[in-house]
JSON list of C-alpha atoms in Angstrom, two decimals:
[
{"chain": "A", "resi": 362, "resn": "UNK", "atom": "CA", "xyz": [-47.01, -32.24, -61.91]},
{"chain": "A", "resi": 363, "resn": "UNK", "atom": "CA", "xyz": [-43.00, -32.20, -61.43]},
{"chain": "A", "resi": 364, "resn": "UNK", "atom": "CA", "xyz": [-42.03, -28.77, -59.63]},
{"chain": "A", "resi": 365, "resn": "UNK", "atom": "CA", "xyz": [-38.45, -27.99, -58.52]},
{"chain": "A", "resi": 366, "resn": "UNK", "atom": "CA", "xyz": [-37.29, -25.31, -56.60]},
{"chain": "A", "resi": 367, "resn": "UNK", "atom": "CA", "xyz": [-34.90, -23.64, -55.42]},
{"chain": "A", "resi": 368, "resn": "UNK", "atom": "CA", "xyz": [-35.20, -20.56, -53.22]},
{"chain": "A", "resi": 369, "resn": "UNK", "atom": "CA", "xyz": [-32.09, -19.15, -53.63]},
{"chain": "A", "resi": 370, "resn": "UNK", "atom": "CA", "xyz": [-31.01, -16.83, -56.81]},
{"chain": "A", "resi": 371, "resn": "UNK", "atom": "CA", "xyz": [-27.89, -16.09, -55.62]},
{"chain": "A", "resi": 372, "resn": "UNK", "atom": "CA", "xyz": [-25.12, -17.34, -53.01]},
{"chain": "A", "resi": 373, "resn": "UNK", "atom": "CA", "xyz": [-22.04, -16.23, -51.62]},
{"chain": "A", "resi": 374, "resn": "UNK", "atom": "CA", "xyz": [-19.57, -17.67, -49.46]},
{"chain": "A", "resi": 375, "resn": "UNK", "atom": "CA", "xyz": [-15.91, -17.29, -48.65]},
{"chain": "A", "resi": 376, "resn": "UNK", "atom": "CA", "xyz": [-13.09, -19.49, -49.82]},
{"chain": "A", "resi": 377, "resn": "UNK", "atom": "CA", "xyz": [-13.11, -22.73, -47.18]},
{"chain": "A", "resi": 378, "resn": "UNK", "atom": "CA", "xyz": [-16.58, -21.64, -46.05]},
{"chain": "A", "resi": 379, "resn": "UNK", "atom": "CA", "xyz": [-19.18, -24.89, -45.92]},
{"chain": "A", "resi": 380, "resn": "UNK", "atom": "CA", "xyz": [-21.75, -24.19, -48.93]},
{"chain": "A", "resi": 381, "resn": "UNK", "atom": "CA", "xyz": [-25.52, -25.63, -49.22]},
{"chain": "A", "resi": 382, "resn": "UNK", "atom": "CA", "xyz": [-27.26, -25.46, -52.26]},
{"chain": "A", "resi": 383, "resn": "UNK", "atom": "CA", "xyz": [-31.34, -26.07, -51.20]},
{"chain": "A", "resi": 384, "resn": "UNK", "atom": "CA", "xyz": [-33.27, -27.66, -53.99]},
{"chain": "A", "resi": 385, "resn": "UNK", "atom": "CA", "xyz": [-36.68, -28.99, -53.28]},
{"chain": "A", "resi": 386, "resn": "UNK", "atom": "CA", "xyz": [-39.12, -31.12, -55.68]},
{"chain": "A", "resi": 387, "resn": "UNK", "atom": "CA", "xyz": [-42.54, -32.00, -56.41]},
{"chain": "A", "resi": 388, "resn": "UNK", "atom": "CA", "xyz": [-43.99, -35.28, -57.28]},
{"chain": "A", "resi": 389, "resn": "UNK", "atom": "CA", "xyz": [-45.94, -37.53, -57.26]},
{"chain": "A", "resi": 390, "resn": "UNK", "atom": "CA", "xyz": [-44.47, -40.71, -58.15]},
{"chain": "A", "resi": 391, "resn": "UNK", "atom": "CA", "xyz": [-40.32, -41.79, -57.74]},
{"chain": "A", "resi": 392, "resn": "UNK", "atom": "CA", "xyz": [-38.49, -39.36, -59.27]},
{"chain": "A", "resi": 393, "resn": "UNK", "atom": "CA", "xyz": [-34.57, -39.00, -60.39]},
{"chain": "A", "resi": 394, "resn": "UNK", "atom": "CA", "xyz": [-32.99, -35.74, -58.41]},
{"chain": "A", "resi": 395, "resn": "UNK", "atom": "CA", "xyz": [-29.84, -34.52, -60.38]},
{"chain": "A", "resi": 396, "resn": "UNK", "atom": "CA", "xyz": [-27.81, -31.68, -60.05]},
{"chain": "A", "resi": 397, "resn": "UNK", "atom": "CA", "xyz": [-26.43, -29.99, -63.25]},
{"chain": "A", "resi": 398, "resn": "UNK", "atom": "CA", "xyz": [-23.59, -27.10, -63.46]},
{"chain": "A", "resi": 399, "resn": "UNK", "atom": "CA", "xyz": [-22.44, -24.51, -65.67]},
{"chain": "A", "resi": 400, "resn": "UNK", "atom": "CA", "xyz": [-19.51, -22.79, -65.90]},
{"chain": "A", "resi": 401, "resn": "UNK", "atom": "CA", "xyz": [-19.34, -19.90, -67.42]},
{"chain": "A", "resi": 402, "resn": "UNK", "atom": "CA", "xyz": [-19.91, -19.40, -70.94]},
{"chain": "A", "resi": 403, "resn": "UNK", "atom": "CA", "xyz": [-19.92, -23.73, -70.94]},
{"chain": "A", "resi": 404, "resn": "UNK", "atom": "CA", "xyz": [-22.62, -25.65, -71.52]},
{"chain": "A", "resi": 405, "resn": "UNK", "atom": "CA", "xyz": [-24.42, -27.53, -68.83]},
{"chain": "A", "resi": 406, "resn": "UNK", "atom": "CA", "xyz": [-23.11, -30.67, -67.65]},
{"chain": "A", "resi": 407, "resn": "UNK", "atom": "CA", "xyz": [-24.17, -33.02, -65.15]},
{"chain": "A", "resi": 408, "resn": "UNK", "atom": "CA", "xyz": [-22.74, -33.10, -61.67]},
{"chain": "A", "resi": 409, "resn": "UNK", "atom": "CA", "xyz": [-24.25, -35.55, -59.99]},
{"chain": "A", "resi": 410, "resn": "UNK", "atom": "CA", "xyz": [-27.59, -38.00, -59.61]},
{"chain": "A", "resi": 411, "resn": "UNK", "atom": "CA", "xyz": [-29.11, -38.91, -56.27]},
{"chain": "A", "resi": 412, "resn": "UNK", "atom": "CA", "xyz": [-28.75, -42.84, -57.32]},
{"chain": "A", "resi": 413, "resn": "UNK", "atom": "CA", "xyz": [-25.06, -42.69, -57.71]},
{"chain": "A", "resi": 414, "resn": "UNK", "atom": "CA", "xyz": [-24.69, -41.24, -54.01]},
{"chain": "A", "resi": 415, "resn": "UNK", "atom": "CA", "xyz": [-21.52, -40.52, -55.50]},
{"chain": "A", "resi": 416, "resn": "UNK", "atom": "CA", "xyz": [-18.89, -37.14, -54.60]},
{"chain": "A", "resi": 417, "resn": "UNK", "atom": "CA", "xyz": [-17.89, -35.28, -57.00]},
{"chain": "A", "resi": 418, "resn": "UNK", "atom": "CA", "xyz": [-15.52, -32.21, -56.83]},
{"chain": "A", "resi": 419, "resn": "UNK", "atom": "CA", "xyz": [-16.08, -32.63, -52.90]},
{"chain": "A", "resi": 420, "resn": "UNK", "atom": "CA", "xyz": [-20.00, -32.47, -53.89]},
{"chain": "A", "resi": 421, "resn": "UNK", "atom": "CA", "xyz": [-22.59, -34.55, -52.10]},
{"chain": "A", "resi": 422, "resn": "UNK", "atom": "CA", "xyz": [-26.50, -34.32, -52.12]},
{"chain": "A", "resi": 423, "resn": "UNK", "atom": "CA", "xyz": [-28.73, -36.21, -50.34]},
{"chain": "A", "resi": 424, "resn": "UNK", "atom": "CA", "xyz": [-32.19, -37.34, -51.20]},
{"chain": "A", "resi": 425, "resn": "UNK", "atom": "CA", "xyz": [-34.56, -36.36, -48.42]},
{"chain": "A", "resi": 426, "resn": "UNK", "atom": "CA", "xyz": [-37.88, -37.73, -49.31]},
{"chain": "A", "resi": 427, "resn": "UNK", "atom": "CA", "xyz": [-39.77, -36.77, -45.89]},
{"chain": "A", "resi": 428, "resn": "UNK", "atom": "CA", "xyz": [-38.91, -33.43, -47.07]},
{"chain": "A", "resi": 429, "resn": "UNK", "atom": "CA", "xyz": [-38.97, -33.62, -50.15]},
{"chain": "A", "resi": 430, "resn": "UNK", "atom": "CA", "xyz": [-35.31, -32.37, -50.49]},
{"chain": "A", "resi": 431, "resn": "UNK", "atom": "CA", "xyz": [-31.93, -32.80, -52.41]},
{"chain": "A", "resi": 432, "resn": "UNK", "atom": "CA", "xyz": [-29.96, -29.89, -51.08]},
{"chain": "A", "resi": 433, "resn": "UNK", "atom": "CA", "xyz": [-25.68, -29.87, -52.46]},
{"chain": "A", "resi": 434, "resn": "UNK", "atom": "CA", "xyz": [-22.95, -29.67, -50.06]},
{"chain": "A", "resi": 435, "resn": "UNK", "atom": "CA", "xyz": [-19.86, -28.50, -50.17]},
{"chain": "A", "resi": 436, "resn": "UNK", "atom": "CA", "xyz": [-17.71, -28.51, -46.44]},
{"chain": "A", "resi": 437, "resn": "UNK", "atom": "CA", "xyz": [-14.97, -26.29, -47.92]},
{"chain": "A", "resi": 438, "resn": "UNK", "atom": "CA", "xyz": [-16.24, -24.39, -51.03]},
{"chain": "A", "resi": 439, "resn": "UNK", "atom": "CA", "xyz": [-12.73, -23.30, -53.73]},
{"chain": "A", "resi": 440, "resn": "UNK", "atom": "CA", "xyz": [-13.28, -20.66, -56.03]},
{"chain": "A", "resi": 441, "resn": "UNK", "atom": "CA", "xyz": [-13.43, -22.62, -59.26]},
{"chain": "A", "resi": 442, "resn": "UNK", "atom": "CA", "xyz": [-17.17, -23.59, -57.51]},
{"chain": "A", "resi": 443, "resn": "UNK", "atom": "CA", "xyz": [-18.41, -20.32, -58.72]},
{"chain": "A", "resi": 444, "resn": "UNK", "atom": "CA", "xyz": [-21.15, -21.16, -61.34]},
{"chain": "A", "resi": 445, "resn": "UNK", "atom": "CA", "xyz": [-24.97, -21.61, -62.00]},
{"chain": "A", "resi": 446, "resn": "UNK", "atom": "CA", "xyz": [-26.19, -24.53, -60.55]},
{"chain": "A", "resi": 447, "resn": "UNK", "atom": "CA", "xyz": [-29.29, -26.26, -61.85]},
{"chain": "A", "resi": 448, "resn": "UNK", "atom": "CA", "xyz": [-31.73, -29.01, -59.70]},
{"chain": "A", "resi": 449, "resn": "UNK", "atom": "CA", "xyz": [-33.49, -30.89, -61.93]},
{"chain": "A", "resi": 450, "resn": "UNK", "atom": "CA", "xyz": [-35.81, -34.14, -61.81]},
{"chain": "A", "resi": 451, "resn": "UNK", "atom": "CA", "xyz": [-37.23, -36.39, -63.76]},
{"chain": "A", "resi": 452, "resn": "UNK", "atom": "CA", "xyz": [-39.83, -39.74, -64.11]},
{"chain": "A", "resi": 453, "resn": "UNK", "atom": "CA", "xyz": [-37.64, -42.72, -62.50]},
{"chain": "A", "resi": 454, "resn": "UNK", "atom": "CA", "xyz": [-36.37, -44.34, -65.73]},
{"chain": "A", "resi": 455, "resn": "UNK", "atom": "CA", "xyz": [-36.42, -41.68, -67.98]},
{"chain": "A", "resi": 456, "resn": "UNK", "atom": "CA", "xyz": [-40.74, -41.84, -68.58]},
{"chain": "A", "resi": 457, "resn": "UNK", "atom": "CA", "xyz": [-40.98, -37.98, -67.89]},
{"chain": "A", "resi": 458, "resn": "UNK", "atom": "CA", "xyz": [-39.69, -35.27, -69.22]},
{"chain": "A", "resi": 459, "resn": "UNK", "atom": "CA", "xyz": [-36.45, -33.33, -67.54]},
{"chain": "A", "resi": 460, "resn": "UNK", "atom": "CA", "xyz": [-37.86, -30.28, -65.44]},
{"chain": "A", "resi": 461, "resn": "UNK", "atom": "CA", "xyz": [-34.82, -27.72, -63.86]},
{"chain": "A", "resi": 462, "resn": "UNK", "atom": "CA", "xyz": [-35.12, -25.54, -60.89]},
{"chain": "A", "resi": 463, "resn": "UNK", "atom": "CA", "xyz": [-34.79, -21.41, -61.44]},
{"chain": "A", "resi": 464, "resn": "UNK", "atom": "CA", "xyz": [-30.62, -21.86, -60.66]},
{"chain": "A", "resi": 465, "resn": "UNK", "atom": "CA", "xyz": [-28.62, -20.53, -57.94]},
{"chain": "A", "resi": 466, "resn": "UNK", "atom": "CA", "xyz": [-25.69, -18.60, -59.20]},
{"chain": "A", "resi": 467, "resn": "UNK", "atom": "CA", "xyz": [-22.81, -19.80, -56.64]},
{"chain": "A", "resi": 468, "resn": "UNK", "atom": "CA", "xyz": [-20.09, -17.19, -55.97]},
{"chain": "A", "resi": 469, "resn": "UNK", "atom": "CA", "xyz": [-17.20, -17.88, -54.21]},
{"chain": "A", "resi": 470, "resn": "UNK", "atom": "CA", "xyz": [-15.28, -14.70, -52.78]},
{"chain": "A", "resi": 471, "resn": "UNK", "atom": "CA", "xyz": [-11.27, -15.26, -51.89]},
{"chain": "B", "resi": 725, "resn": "UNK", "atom": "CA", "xyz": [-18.66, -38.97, -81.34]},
{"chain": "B", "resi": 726, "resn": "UNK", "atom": "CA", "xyz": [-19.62, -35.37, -81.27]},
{"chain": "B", "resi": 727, "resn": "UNK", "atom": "CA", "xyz": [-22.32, -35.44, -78.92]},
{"chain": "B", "resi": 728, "resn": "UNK", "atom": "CA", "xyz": [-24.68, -32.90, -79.27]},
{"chain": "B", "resi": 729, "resn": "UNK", "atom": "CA", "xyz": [-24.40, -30.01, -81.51]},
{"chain": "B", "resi": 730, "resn": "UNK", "atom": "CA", "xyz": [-26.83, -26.68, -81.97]},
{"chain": "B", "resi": 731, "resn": "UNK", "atom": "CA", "xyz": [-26.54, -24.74, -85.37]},
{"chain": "B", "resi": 732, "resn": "UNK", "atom": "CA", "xyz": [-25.88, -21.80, -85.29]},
{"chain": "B", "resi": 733, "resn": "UNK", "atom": "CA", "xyz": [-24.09, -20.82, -81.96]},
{"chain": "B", "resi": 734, "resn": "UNK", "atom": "CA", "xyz": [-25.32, -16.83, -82.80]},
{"chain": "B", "resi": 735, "resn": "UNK", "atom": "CA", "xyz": [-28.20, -15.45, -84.34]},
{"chain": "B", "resi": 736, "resn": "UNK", "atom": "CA", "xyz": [-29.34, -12.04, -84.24]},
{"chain": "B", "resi": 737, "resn": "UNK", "atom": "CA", "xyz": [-32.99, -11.33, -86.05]},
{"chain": "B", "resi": 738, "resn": "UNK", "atom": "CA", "xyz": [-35.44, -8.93, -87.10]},
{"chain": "B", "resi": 739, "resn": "UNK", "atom": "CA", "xyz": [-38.99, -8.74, -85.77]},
{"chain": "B", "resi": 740, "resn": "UNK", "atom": "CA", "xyz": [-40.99, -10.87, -88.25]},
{"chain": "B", "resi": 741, "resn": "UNK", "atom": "CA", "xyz": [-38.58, -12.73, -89.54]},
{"chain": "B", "resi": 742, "resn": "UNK", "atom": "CA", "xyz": [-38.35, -17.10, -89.14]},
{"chain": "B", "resi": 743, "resn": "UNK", "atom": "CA", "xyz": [-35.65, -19.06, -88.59]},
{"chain": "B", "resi": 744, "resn": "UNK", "atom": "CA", "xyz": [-35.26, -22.32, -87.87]},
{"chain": "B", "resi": 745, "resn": "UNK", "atom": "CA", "xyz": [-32.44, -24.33, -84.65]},
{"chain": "B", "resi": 746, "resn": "UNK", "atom": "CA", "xyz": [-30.87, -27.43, -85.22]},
{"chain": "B", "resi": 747, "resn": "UNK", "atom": "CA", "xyz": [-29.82, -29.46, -82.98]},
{"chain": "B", "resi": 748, "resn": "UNK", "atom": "CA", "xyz": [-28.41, -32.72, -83.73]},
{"chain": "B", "resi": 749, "resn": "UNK", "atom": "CA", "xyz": [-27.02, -35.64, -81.75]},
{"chain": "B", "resi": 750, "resn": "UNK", "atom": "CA", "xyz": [-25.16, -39.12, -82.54]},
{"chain": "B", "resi": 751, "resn": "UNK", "atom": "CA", "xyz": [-25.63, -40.67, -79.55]},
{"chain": "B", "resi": 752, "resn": "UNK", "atom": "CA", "xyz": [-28.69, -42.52, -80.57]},
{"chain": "B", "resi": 753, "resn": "UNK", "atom": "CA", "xyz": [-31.05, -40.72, -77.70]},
{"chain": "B", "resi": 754, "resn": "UNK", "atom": "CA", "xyz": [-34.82, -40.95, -77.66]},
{"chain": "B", "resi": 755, "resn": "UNK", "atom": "CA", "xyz": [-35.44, -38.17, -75.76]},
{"chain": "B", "resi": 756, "resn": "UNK", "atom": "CA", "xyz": [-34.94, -34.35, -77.02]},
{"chain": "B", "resi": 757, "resn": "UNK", "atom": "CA", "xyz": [-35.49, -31.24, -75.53]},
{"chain": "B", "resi": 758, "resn": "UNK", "atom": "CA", "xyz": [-35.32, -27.38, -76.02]},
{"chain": "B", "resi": 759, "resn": "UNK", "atom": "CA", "xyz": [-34.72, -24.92, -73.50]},
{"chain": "B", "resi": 760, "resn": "UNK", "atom": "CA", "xyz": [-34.54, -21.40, -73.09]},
{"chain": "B", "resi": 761, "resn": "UNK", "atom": "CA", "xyz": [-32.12, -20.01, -70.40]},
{"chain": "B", "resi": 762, "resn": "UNK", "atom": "CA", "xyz": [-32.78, -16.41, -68.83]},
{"chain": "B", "resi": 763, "resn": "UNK", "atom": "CA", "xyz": [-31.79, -14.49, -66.23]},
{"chain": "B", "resi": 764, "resn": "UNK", "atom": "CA", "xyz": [-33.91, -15.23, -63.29]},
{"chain": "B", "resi": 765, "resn": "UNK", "atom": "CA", "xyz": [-35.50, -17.53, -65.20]},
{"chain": "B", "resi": 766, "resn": "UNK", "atom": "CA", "xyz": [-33.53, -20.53, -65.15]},
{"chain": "B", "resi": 767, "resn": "UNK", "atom": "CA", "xyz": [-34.29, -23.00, -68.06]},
{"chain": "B", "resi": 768, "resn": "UNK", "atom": "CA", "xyz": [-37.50, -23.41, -69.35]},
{"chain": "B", "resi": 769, "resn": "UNK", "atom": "CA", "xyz": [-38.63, -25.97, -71.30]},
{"chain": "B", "resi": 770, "resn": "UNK", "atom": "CA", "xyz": [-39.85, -25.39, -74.59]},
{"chain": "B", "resi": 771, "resn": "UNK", "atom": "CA", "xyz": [-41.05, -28.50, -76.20]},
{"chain": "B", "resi": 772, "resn": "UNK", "atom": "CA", "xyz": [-39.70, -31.71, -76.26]},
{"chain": "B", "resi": 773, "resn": "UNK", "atom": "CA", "xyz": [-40.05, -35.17, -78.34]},
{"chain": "B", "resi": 774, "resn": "UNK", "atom": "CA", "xyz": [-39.78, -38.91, -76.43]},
{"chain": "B", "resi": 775, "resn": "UNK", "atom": "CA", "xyz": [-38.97, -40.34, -80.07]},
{"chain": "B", "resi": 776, "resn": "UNK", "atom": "CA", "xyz": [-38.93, -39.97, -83.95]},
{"chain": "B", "resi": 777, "resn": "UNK", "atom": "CA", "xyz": [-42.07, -38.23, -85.42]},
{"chain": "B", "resi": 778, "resn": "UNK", "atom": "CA", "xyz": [-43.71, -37.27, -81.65]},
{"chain": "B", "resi": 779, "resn": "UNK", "atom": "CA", "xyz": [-43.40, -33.82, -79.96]},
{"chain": "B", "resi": 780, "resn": "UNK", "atom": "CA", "xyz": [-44.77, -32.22, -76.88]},
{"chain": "B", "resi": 781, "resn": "UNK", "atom": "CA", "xyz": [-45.09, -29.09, -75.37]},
{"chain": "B", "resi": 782, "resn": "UNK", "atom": "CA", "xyz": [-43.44, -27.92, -72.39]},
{"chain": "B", "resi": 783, "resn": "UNK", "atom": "CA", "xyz": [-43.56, -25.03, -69.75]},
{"chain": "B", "resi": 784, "resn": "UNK", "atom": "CA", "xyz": [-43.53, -22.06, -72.62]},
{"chain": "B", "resi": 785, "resn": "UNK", "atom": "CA", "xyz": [-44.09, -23.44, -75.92]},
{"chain": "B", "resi": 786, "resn": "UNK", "atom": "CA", "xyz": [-46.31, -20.20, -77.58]},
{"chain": "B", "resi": 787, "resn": "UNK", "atom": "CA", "xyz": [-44.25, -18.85, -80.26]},
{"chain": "B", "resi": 788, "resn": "UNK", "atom": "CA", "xyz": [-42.23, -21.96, -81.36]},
{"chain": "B", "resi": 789, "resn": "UNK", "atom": "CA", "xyz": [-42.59, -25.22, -83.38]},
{"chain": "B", "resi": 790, "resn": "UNK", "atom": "CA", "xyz": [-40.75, -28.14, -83.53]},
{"chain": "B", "resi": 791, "resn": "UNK", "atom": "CA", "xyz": [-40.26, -31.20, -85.88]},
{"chain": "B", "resi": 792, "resn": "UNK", "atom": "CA", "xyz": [-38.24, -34.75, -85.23]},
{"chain": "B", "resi": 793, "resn": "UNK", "atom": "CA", "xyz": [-38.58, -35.94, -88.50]},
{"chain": "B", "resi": 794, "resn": "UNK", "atom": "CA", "xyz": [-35.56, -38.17, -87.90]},
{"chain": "B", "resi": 795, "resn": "UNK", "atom": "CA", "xyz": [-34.52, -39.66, -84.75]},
{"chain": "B", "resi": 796, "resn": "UNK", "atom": "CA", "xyz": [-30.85, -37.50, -84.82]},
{"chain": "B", "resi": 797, "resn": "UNK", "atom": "CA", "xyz": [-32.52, -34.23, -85.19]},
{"chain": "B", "resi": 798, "resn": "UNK", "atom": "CA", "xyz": [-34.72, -31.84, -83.40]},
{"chain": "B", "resi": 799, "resn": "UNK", "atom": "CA", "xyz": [-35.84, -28.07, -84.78]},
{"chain": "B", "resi": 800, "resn": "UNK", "atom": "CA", "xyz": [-37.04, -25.63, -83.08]},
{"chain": "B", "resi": 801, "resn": "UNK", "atom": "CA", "xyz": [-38.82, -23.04, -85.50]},
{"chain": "B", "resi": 802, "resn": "UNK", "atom": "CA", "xyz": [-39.55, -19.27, -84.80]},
{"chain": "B", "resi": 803, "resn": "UNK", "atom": "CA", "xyz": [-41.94, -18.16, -87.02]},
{"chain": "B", "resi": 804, "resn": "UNK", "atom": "CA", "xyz": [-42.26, -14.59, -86.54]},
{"chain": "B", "resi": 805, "resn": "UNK", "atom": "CA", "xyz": [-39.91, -13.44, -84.15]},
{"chain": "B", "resi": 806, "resn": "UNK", "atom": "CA", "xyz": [-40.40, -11.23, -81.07]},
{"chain": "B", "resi": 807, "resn": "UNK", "atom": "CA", "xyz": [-38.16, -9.13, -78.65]},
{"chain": "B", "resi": 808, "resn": "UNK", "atom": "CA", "xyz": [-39.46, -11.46, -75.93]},
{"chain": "B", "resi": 809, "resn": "UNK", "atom": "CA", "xyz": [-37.98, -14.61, -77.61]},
{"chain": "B", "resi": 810, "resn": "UNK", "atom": "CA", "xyz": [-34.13, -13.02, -77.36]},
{"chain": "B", "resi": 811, "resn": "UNK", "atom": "CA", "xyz": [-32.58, -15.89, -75.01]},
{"chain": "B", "resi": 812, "resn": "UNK", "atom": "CA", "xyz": [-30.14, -18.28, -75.06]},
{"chain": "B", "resi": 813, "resn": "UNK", "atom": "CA", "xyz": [-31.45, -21.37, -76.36]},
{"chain": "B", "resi": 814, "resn": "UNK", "atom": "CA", "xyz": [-30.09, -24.71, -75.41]},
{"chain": "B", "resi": 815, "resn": "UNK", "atom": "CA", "xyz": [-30.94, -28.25, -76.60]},
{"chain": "B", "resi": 816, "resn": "UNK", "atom": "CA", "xyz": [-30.47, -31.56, -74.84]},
{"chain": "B", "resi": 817, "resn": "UNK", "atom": "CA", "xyz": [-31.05, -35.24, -75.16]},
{"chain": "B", "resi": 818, "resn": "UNK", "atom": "CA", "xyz": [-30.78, -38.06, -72.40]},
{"chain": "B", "resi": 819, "resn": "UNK", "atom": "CA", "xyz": [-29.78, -41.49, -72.29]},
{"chain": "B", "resi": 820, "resn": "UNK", "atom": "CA", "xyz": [-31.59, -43.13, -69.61]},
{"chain": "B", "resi": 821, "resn": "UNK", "atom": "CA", "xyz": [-31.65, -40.02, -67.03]},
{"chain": "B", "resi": 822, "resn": "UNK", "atom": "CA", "xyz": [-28.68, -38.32, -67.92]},
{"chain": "B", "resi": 823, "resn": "UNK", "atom": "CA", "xyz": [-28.97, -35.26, -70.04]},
{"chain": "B", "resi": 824, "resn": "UNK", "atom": "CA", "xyz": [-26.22, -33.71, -72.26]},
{"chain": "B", "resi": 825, "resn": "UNK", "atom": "CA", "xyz": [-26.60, -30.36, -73.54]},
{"chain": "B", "resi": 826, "resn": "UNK", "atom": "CA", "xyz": [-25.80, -28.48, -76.94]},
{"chain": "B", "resi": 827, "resn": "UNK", "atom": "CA", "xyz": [-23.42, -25.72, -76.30]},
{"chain": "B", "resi": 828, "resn": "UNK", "atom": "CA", "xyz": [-26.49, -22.78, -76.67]},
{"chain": "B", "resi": 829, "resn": "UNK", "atom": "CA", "xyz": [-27.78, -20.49, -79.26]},
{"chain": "B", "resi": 830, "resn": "UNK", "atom": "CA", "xyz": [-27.65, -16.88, -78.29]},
{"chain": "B", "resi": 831, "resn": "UNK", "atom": "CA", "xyz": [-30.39, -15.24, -80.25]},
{"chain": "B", "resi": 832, "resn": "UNK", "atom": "CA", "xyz": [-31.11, -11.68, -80.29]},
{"chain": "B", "resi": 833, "resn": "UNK", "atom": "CA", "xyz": [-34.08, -10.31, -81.91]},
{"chain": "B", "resi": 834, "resn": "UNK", "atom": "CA", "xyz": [-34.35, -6.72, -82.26]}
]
């Protein structure tokens, strides 16, 4: 079954601060971590996928699949950062359906 | 190229009473999905359809029906509404792995 968690509802940090977002998956096969965010009173929109190993908006995530992991980093988190942000996975090449994590609503203080 | 686009954006109902969610989408997706998004709760998926004419159910599917009679479109019917199913309803279809979202239905049902 594909699980994702993340253990933390809510997060605040300072302006410059270093921010980690923890996500954590289950599954059995080779799955597709992404990160979604949403702004608020936007829609969701995606932020970043694990195969692009890509930064965006000084974002990174890393796949950790000893652990199981696929936490986001931020080294110096702005205010505009504050919003929900969503770990989701899916079936490598799109086979399963799209499962998201509970959220953590990011809140960055001036 | 409108990409994808929920009808109606509010909706407040009676107890009892059906209604029926569009969502629609012009990117030429196979995969559809509705979510509901709560507080806490993160988003949950509903049902969901891998192509024209199939459906599945997801995480919390008692209490709605859905139809993708044509390959653009994907209802979500409430038969006989409840309290319990005032949310914010999103819908969302991928291409490959990458999922783009409706901008949400904010139903009420009193």
């Amino acid at each position: 079954a594909q699980r994702v968690t993340q253990p933390e509802k809510l997060l605040s940090v300072f302006k410059g601060a270093p921010v980690e977002l923890k996500c954590n998956y289950s599954y059995s096969g080779s799955p597709e971590l992404f990160w979604y965010v949403q702004y608020s009173r936007q829609r969701l929109q995606l932020l970043l996928r694990h195969i692009s190993r890509e930064s965006i908006k000084g974002f990174t995530a890393d796949l950790n699949k000893g652990e199981t992991s696929f936490h986001l980093k931020k080294p110096f988190a702005q205010e505009e950062d504050s919003a929900m942000y969503y770990c989701a996975l899916i079936g490598k090449g799109g086979s399963e359906k799209l499962v998201f994590g509970k959220g953590t609503k990011l809140t960055v203080n001036p | 190229n409108a990409g994808v686009t929920q009808t109606p954006k509010f909706r407040v109902l009676k107890t009892g009473q059906s209604m029926t969610l569009l969502c629609a989408q012009d990117m030429n997706h196979e995969y559809m999905y509705w979510y509901r998004q709560d507080p806490g709760m993160g988003l949950r998926l509903i049902h969901y359809s891998v192509g024209e004419g199939t459906t599945a159910k997801g995480e919390v599917p008692d209490g709605y029906n859905v139809s993708r009679l044509k390959k653009q479109n994907f209802l979500l019917g409430l038969e006989s509404a409840a309290p319990s199913q005032t949310s914010v309803y999103f819908c969302a279809s991928t291409r490959g792995t990458e999922a783009f979202f409706g901008q949400g239905t904010r139903l009420t049902v009193v």
